[in-house]
Short mmCIF file of C-alpha atoms and ligand atoms in Angstrom, two decimals:
data_model
loop_
_atom_site.label_atom_id
_atom_site.label_comp_id
_atom_site.label_asym_id
_atom_site.label_seq_id
_atom_site.Cartn_x
_atom_site.Cartn_y
_atom_site.Cartn_z
CA MET A 1 -29.46 -2.88 -22.39
CA PRO A 2 -31.49 0.31 -22.44
CA VAL A 3 -29.94 3.11 -20.44
CA LYS A 4 -32.47 5.58 -19.20
CA PRO A 5 -31.19 9.06 -19.88
CA ALA A 6 -33.89 10.81 -17.85
CA ASN A 7 -33.31 12.23 -14.43
CA VAL A 8 -29.54 12.15 -14.51
CA THR A 9 -27.82 15.00 -12.78
CA ARG A 10 -25.42 16.95 -14.93
CA PHE A 11 -22.74 19.43 -14.30
CA PRO A 12 -23.67 22.90 -15.53
CA GLN A 13 -22.91 23.30 -19.22
CA GLU A 14 -20.60 26.24 -18.64
CA ARG A 15 -18.12 24.21 -16.64
CA PRO A 16 -14.62 24.48 -18.04
CA THR A 17 -13.58 21.65 -20.33
CA PRO A 18 -11.02 19.54 -18.49
CA VAL A 19 -8.37 19.74 -21.18
CA ASP A 20 -8.15 21.63 -24.42
CA PRO A 21 -9.76 19.16 -26.85
CA GLY A 22 -7.04 19.93 -29.38
CA GLY A 23 -4.44 18.64 -26.95
CA ALA A 24 -6.50 15.74 -25.65
CA PRO A 25 -4.87 12.36 -26.24
CA GLU A 26 -6.54 9.52 -28.08
CA LEU A 27 -5.81 7.19 -25.18
CA ALA A 28 -6.83 8.34 -21.73
CA LEU A 29 -4.85 5.48 -20.21
CA ASP A 30 -2.07 3.55 -21.86
CA ILE A 31 -0.59 0.76 -19.80
CA GLN A 32 2.09 -1.60 -21.04
CA GLY A 33 3.71 -4.53 -19.31
CA LEU A 34 2.70 -3.31 -15.88
CA CYS A 35 4.04 -5.52 -13.08
CA LYS A 36 3.84 -5.29 -9.34
CA THR A 37 5.40 -7.56 -6.78
CA TYR A 38 4.73 -6.68 -3.15
CA PRO A 39 7.86 -7.56 -1.19
CA GLY A 40 7.53 -10.38 1.31
CA THR A 41 8.10 -10.12 5.02
CA LYS A 42 9.43 -12.64 7.52
CA ARG A 43 5.99 -14.20 7.70
CA THR A 44 4.58 -13.65 4.22
CA PRO A 45 6.14 -14.49 0.86
CA ALA A 46 6.44 -11.87 -1.86
CA LYS A 47 3.22 -11.42 -3.82
CA ARG A 48 3.10 -10.98 -7.58
CA ALA A 49 -0.03 -8.89 -7.79
CA LEU A 50 0.33 -7.77 -11.43
CA GLN A 51 2.13 -9.84 -14.03
CA GLY A 52 2.41 -7.78 -17.19
CA ILE A 53 -0.81 -5.85 -17.72
CA ASP A 54 -1.44 -4.27 -21.13
CA LEU A 55 -4.47 -2.01 -21.19
CA GLN A 56 -5.65 0.89 -23.30
CA VAL A 57 -8.61 3.03 -22.33
CA ARG A 58 -9.76 5.48 -24.99
CA ARG A 59 -10.72 9.02 -24.27
CA GLY A 60 -14.40 9.24 -23.37
CA GLU A 61 -14.86 5.57 -22.60
CA LEU A 62 -16.65 4.09 -19.64
CA PHE A 63 -14.33 1.18 -19.07
CA GLY A 64 -14.71 -1.67 -16.61
CA LEU A 65 -12.00 -3.68 -14.95
CA LEU A 66 -13.75 -6.82 -13.82
CA GLY A 67 -12.25 -9.48 -11.63
CA PRO A 68 -12.58 -11.43 -8.41
CA ASN A 69 -11.15 -10.31 -5.09
CA GLY A 70 -7.38 -10.39 -5.10
CA ALA A 71 -7.16 -10.15 -8.90
CA GLY A 72 -5.04 -6.99 -8.71
CA LYS A 73 -7.61 -4.31 -9.53
CA SER A 74 -6.83 -1.99 -6.64
CA THR A 75 -3.11 -2.43 -7.17
CA LEU A 76 -3.48 -1.29 -10.78
CA ILE A 77 -5.56 1.73 -9.82
CA ASN A 78 -3.29 2.68 -6.96
CA ILE A 79 -0.30 2.64 -9.31
CA LEU A 80 -2.12 5.05 -11.64
CA ALA A 81 -3.01 7.21 -8.65
CA GLY A 82 0.61 7.34 -7.50
CA LEU A 83 -0.17 5.47 -4.27
CA VAL A 84 1.67 2.26 -5.12
CA VAL A 85 5.05 2.06 -6.85
CA LYS A 86 5.09 -0.31 -9.81
CA SER A 87 7.81 -2.93 -10.23
CA ALA A 88 7.99 -2.74 -14.03
CA GLY A 89 6.18 -1.49 -17.08
CA VAL A 90 5.01 1.80 -18.48
CA ALA A 91 1.86 3.74 -17.66
CA ARG A 92 0.65 6.90 -19.32
CA VAL A 93 -2.19 8.87 -17.83
CA TRP A 94 -3.72 11.34 -20.30
CA GLY A 95 -0.56 11.00 -22.33
CA ILE A 96 1.69 11.69 -19.35
CA ASP A 97 4.23 9.07 -18.27
CA ILE A 98 3.78 8.50 -14.53
CA ASP A 99 7.56 8.10 -14.10
CA ARG A 100 8.54 11.23 -16.00
CA ASP A 101 5.90 13.59 -14.68
CA PRO A 102 4.14 12.06 -11.69
CA ARG A 103 2.65 15.37 -10.59
CA ASN A 104 0.80 16.09 -13.80
CA ALA A 105 -0.12 12.46 -14.26
CA ARG A 106 -1.77 12.55 -10.85
CA ALA A 107 -3.53 15.81 -11.67
CA ALA A 108 -5.16 14.20 -14.72
CA ILE A 109 -6.89 11.59 -12.63
CA GLY A 110 -9.45 11.64 -9.84
CA VAL A 111 -9.56 8.49 -7.76
CA VAL A 112 -12.41 7.23 -5.65
CA PRO A 113 -10.80 4.69 -3.34
CA GLN A 114 -12.28 1.37 -2.32
CA GLU A 115 -12.27 2.24 1.37
CA LEU A 116 -14.87 4.70 2.58
CA SER A 117 -12.31 6.95 4.23
CA ILE A 118 -13.70 10.38 4.95
CA ASP A 119 -13.01 12.80 7.70
CA ALA A 120 -16.04 12.57 9.95
CA TYR A 121 -15.62 16.06 11.37
CA PHE A 122 -15.99 18.01 8.16
CA THR A 123 -19.16 18.77 6.27
CA PRO A 124 -19.28 17.72 2.61
CA ARG A 125 -18.82 21.36 1.63
CA GLU A 126 -15.74 21.73 3.82
CA THR A 127 -14.36 18.43 2.57
CA LEU A 128 -14.55 19.61 -1.04
CA GLU A 129 -13.11 23.03 -0.24
CA LEU A 130 -10.17 21.41 1.55
CA GLN A 131 -9.56 19.07 -1.34
CA ALA A 132 -9.71 21.98 -3.80
CA GLY A 133 -7.15 23.78 -1.68
CA MET A 134 -4.91 20.73 -1.71
CA TYR A 135 -5.02 20.65 -5.50
CA GLY A 136 -4.47 24.39 -5.70
CA VAL A 137 -7.78 25.11 -7.40
CA PRO A 138 -8.24 28.92 -7.18
CA THR A 139 -11.32 29.98 -5.22
CA ALA A 140 -12.86 31.63 -8.28
CA GLU A 141 -12.65 28.35 -10.21
CA ARG A 142 -14.09 26.12 -7.54
CA ARG A 143 -17.35 24.41 -8.35
CA THR A 144 -18.12 23.09 -4.90
CA ASP A 145 -21.87 23.63 -5.03
CA ALA A 146 -22.23 22.37 -8.60
CA ILE A 147 -20.36 19.21 -7.69
CA LEU A 148 -22.45 18.63 -4.58
CA GLU A 149 -25.53 19.11 -6.72
CA ALA A 150 -24.23 16.66 -9.33
CA VAL A 151 -23.75 13.89 -6.80
CA GLY A 152 -27.03 14.60 -5.08
CA LEU A 153 -25.58 15.94 -1.86
CA ALA A 154 -26.64 19.58 -2.13
CA ASP A 155 -29.03 19.20 0.80
CA LYS A 156 -26.26 17.61 2.87
CA ALA A 157 -23.71 20.34 2.17
CA HIS A 158 -23.58 21.35 5.82
CA ALA A 159 -24.17 17.99 7.47
CA TYR A 160 -21.41 16.29 9.39
CA ALA A 161 -19.86 13.57 7.29
CA ARG A 162 -20.29 11.08 10.12
CA SER A 163 -24.06 11.44 9.72
CA LEU A 164 -23.94 10.39 6.05
CA SER A 165 -25.05 6.93 4.94
CA GLY A 166 -22.68 4.59 3.12
CA GLY A 167 -24.09 5.58 -0.24
CA MET A 168 -23.76 9.28 0.54
CA ARG A 169 -20.17 8.79 1.67
CA ARG A 170 -19.37 7.07 -1.58
CA ARG A 171 -20.89 9.94 -3.52
CA LEU A 172 -18.95 12.42 -1.42
CA LEU A 173 -15.80 10.55 -2.42
CA VAL A 174 -16.83 10.83 -6.07
CA ALA A 175 -17.34 14.56 -5.55
CA LYS A 176 -13.94 14.82 -3.89
CA ALA A 177 -12.27 13.07 -6.81
CA MET A 178 -13.87 15.56 -9.23
CA VAL A 179 -12.84 18.74 -7.41
CA HIS A 180 -9.78 19.45 -9.56
CA ASN A 181 -11.77 18.70 -12.70
CA PRO A 182 -9.69 15.77 -13.94
CA PRO A 183 -10.41 14.35 -17.39
CA ILE A 184 -10.24 10.81 -15.98
CA LEU A 185 -12.25 9.48 -13.08
CA VAL A 186 -11.25 6.17 -11.54
CA LEU A 187 -13.60 4.36 -9.20
CA ASP A 188 -12.47 1.37 -7.21
CA GLU A 189 -15.45 -0.89 -6.49
CA PRO A 190 -17.97 1.96 -6.40
CA SER A 191 -20.85 -0.27 -5.36
CA ALA A 192 -19.18 -2.02 -2.45
CA GLY A 193 -21.31 -1.49 0.62
CA VAL A 194 -23.95 0.52 -1.23
CA ASP A 195 -27.53 -0.70 -1.20
CA VAL A 196 -29.42 -1.45 -4.39
CA GLU A 197 -31.35 1.79 -4.69
CA LEU A 198 -28.33 3.97 -4.00
CA ARG A 199 -26.32 1.90 -6.42
CA ARG A 200 -28.73 2.92 -9.19
CA LYS A 201 -28.28 6.56 -8.24
CA LEU A 202 -24.53 6.18 -8.19
CA TRP A 203 -24.64 4.56 -11.62
CA ASP A 204 -26.66 7.54 -12.89
CA ASN A 205 -24.01 9.88 -11.48
CA ILE A 206 -21.24 7.92 -13.17
CA ARG A 207 -23.10 7.87 -16.49
CA ALA A 208 -23.78 11.59 -16.26
CA LEU A 209 -20.12 12.37 -15.62
CA ASN A 210 -19.17 10.18 -18.56
CA ALA A 211 -21.79 11.83 -20.78
CA GLY A 212 -20.24 15.15 -19.79
CA GLY A 213 -16.94 14.03 -21.31
CA VAL A 214 -15.14 12.41 -18.38
CA THR A 215 -13.33 9.15 -19.15
CA VAL A 216 -14.28 6.62 -16.49
CA LEU A 217 -12.40 3.54 -15.35
CA LEU A 218 -14.12 1.48 -12.72
CA THR A 219 -13.27 -1.77 -11.05
CA THR A 220 -15.90 -4.18 -9.92
CA HIS A 221 -16.47 -7.77 -9.06
CA TYR A 222 -20.17 -7.31 -9.81
CA LEU A 223 -20.78 -8.67 -13.29
CA GLU A 224 -24.09 -6.91 -13.42
CA GLU A 225 -22.44 -3.58 -12.78
CA ALA A 226 -19.88 -4.00 -15.55
CA GLN A 227 -22.52 -5.21 -17.97
CA GLU A 228 -24.87 -2.35 -17.10
CA LEU A 229 -22.39 0.53 -17.18
CA CYS A 230 -19.40 -0.21 -19.33
CA ASP A 231 -18.68 0.21 -23.04
CA ARG A 232 -15.73 -2.13 -22.81
CA ILE A 233 -14.61 -4.59 -20.20
CA ALA A 234 -11.27 -6.10 -19.35
CA ILE A 235 -11.37 -9.21 -17.23
CA ILE A 236 -8.45 -9.52 -14.88
CA ASP A 237 -7.49 -12.56 -12.85
CA HIS A 238 -4.33 -13.41 -10.93
CA GLY A 239 -2.81 -10.12 -12.05
CA ALA A 240 -3.26 -10.73 -15.78
CA VAL A 241 -5.80 -9.55 -18.36
CA ILE A 242 -7.56 -12.65 -19.64
CA ALA A 243 -10.09 -10.89 -21.89
CA CYS A 244 -10.69 -7.40 -23.17
CA ASP A 245 -13.58 -6.60 -25.45
CA THR A 246 -16.74 -4.58 -25.91
CA THR A 247 -19.39 -5.63 -23.44
CA ARG A 248 -21.57 -6.90 -26.26
CA ASP A 249 -18.84 -8.98 -27.89
CA LEU A 250 -17.67 -10.34 -24.60
CA VAL A 251 -21.14 -11.61 -23.85
CA GLY A 252 -21.66 -12.69 -27.46
CA ARG A 253 -18.38 -14.57 -27.50
CA LEU A 254 -20.13 -17.31 -25.69
CA ASP A 255 -22.88 -18.16 -28.11
CA ARG A 256 -24.07 -20.70 -25.66
CA LYS A 257 -27.42 -21.66 -24.37
CA GLU A 258 -28.36 -24.43 -22.03
CA LEU A 259 -31.40 -26.63 -22.16
CA TYR A 260 -32.70 -28.49 -19.13
CA VAL A 261 -35.30 -31.20 -19.61
CA ALA A 262 -37.23 -32.96 -16.88
CA VAL A 263 -38.77 -36.21 -18.10
CA GLU A 264 -41.44 -38.44 -16.59
CA GLU A 265 -39.30 -41.58 -16.81
CA ARG A 266 -36.71 -42.37 -14.16
CA MET A 267 -33.30 -42.53 -15.76
CA THR A 268 -29.94 -43.84 -14.63
CA VAL A 269 -28.13 -43.60 -17.94
CA VAL A 270 -28.51 -41.17 -20.79
CA PRO A 271 -29.82 -42.92 -23.94
CA ALA A 272 -26.98 -43.26 -26.45
CA ALA A 273 -28.72 -41.13 -29.09
CA LEU A 274 -28.97 -38.26 -26.61
CA ALA A 275 -25.47 -38.73 -25.23
CA ALA A 276 -24.24 -38.37 -28.80
CA LEU A 277 -25.85 -34.91 -28.89
CA GLY A 278 -24.09 -33.93 -25.69
CA PHE A 279 -26.91 -34.55 -23.21
CA ALA A 280 -25.88 -35.39 -19.68
CA LEU A 281 -27.79 -36.28 -16.56
CA GLY A 282 -27.75 -33.67 -13.81
CA ALA A 283 -27.71 -34.29 -10.08
CA ASP A 284 -31.32 -33.07 -10.04
CA GLY A 285 -32.33 -35.90 -12.39
CA ARG A 286 -32.83 -33.58 -15.35
CA LEU A 287 -31.19 -33.97 -18.73
CA HIS A 288 -29.16 -30.99 -19.76
CA VAL A 289 -27.21 -29.94 -22.79
CA ALA A 290 -25.26 -26.85 -23.81
CA TYR A 291 -25.57 -25.78 -27.42
CA ALA A 292 -24.61 -22.95 -29.73
CA LYS A 293 -27.65 -20.94 -30.73
CA ALA A 294 -26.19 -20.24 -34.15
CA GLU A 295 -25.79 -23.94 -34.93
CA THR A 296 -28.47 -25.90 -33.17
CA LYS A 297 -32.20 -25.41 -33.01
CA VAL A 298 -33.72 -26.16 -29.65
CA SER A 299 -36.60 -27.95 -31.42
CA ARG A 300 -34.12 -30.49 -32.75
CA LEU A 301 -32.89 -31.23 -29.21
CA ILE A 302 -36.42 -31.56 -27.88
CA GLY A 303 -37.32 -33.79 -30.83
CA ALA A 304 -34.39 -36.06 -30.01
CA VAL A 305 -35.57 -36.44 -26.41
CA GLN A 306 -39.03 -37.44 -27.63
CA ALA A 307 -37.58 -39.74 -30.29
CA ALA A 308 -35.73 -41.55 -27.50
CA GLY A 309 -39.14 -42.51 -26.11
CA LEU A 310 -39.05 -40.07 -23.19
CA HIS A 311 -41.96 -37.89 -22.08
CA ILE A 312 -41.12 -34.29 -21.33
CA ALA A 313 -42.48 -32.98 -18.04
CA ASP A 314 -40.77 -29.61 -18.02
CA LEU A 315 -38.29 -27.51 -20.00
CA GLU A 316 -35.98 -24.69 -19.14
CA THR A 317 -33.42 -22.78 -21.19
CA ARG A 318 -30.71 -20.51 -19.95
CA GLU A 319 -28.82 -17.84 -21.89
CA SER A 320 -25.20 -17.12 -21.07
CA ASP A 321 -24.50 -13.87 -19.31
CA LEU A 322 -21.27 -12.23 -18.35
CA GLU A 323 -20.97 -14.57 -15.42
CA ASP A 324 -20.72 -17.52 -17.76
CA VAL A 325 -18.16 -15.75 -19.89
CA PHE A 326 -16.22 -14.95 -16.78
CA LEU A 327 -16.40 -18.47 -15.40
CA THR A 328 -15.38 -19.98 -18.70
CA LEU A 329 -12.45 -17.63 -19.08
CA THR A 330 -11.19 -17.87 -15.52
CA THR A 331 -11.58 -21.64 -15.43
CA HIS A 332 -9.62 -21.80 -18.64
CA ALA A 333 -6.95 -19.52 -17.19
CA ASP A 334 -6.57 -21.82 -14.21
CA THR A 335 -6.08 -24.90 -16.33
CA THR A 336 -3.21 -23.32 -18.25
CA GLY A 337 -1.12 -23.77 -15.14
CA ASP A 338 -0.24 -20.07 -14.80
CA GLY A 339 -2.81 -19.51 -12.13
CA SER A 340 -1.95 -22.56 -10.09
CA ALA A 341 1.77 -21.88 -10.32
CA GLU A 342 1.05 -18.43 -8.93
CA HIS A 343 -0.90 -19.91 -6.05
CA ALA A 344 1.75 -22.47 -5.29
CA ALA A 345 4.51 -19.86 -5.27
N1 ADP B 1 0.17 -3.86 0.41
C1 ADP B 1 0.18 -5.13 0.05
N2 ADP B 1 1.15 -5.98 0.45
C2 ADP B 1 1.18 -7.25 0.07
N3 ADP B 1 0.27 -7.83 -0.73
C3 ADP B 1 -0.74 -7.05 -1.17
C4 ADP B 1 -0.84 -5.66 -0.81
N4 ADP B 1 -1.94 -5.15 -1.40
C5 ADP B 1 -2.49 -6.16 -2.09
N5 ADP B 1 -1.77 -7.30 -1.96
C6 ADP B 1 -2.05 -8.59 -2.59
O1 ADP B 1 -2.03 -8.41 -3.99
C7 ADP B 1 -3.07 -9.12 -4.63
C8 ADP B 1 -3.96 -8.17 -5.39
O2 ADP B 1 -4.66 -7.35 -4.47
P1 ADP B 1 -5.62 -6.18 -4.92
O3 ADP B 1 -4.92 -5.34 -5.91
O4 ADP B 1 -6.13 -5.52 -3.69
O5 ADP B 1 -6.79 -7.00 -5.65
P2 ADP B 1 -8.32 -6.60 -5.92
O6 ADP B 1 -8.44 -5.12 -5.76
O7 ADP B 1 -8.58 -7.08 -7.30
O8 ADP B 1 -9.14 -7.34 -4.91
C9 ADP B 1 -3.80 -9.87 -3.52
O9 ADP B 1 -3.29 -11.16 -3.45
C10 ADP B 1 -3.45 -9.09 -2.28
O10 ADP B 1 -3.46 -9.90 -1.15
MG1 MG B 2 -9.68 -3.98 -4.60
#
């Protein structure tokens, strides 16, 4: 997918490098066996939100954590951010164990939360200055205006936050997360509640930050977003990683195409010769078949339909996208029994 490099906002070149490159770790995030069980209450049973997550994000990557609602994405991020206490496992942020040195682990990461929580009574400029103060960034090292510029809020620097649109609020949260210049930026569902045009802008911001050397981890349940932005994607479901691969390989893993054929004849059963090739009859009356592009030529399938004495009225083919990969993988995960056991518990 072509990524247009034009028009992206960048931080000024002279900005300080987040961490001495000599001391920069190979893995920005190193997570092993991470588990989280939220304790139950009188009314609700305990919830196993994460069941042994292994995940490595390399320095400089734009990494996507993709999964449906309730998969455990926010839980994972909140553990890294020091907002949720894990039940088991090890997590290293920029080489720093979150148990051994929680303060420095937190300092290495900037988190943009899922909820659009901003203080309505401060201007974006004040919000960033306050945040910088909280992180102990010396006044001389603050980059408030450069950051506002980078997220496209320079002209809103003195506006009240309550007057900002949803997209602007999200970008203000990105700015806030970048104030202490962390080498890792984590975004939890950055596109939630952001309209299409602003989403593009936000994606440009994220790409620009990544191009400037920031490692990015984002969660999303938008397949399009993961496919568009991320170098690698981990798919998470029911608190477990069910796939982790480069975006291209993940999509390519399913070398699957579908052919739909409408014929002039009315059919109630699929002719045996076609059934043998995997054709089935859809609810819409069309014949359809899934095939591997590498193995089967579509002309052979069409030829078989004609050889069965049928007259083709219309044809349609469909390529698999990430959604198919996701559906296949999550459906498979459910049939292993792990998923259903989790639900039953
Ligand atoms: N504070 C909490 N207490 C109890 N259960 C929670 C809490 N936060 C999340 N959960 C549960 O943990 C699971 C994972 O939630 P979450 O991490 O928010 O998933 P996601 O961000 O992928 O939608 C869900 O079943 C959710 O209901
Ligand atoms: Mg979430």
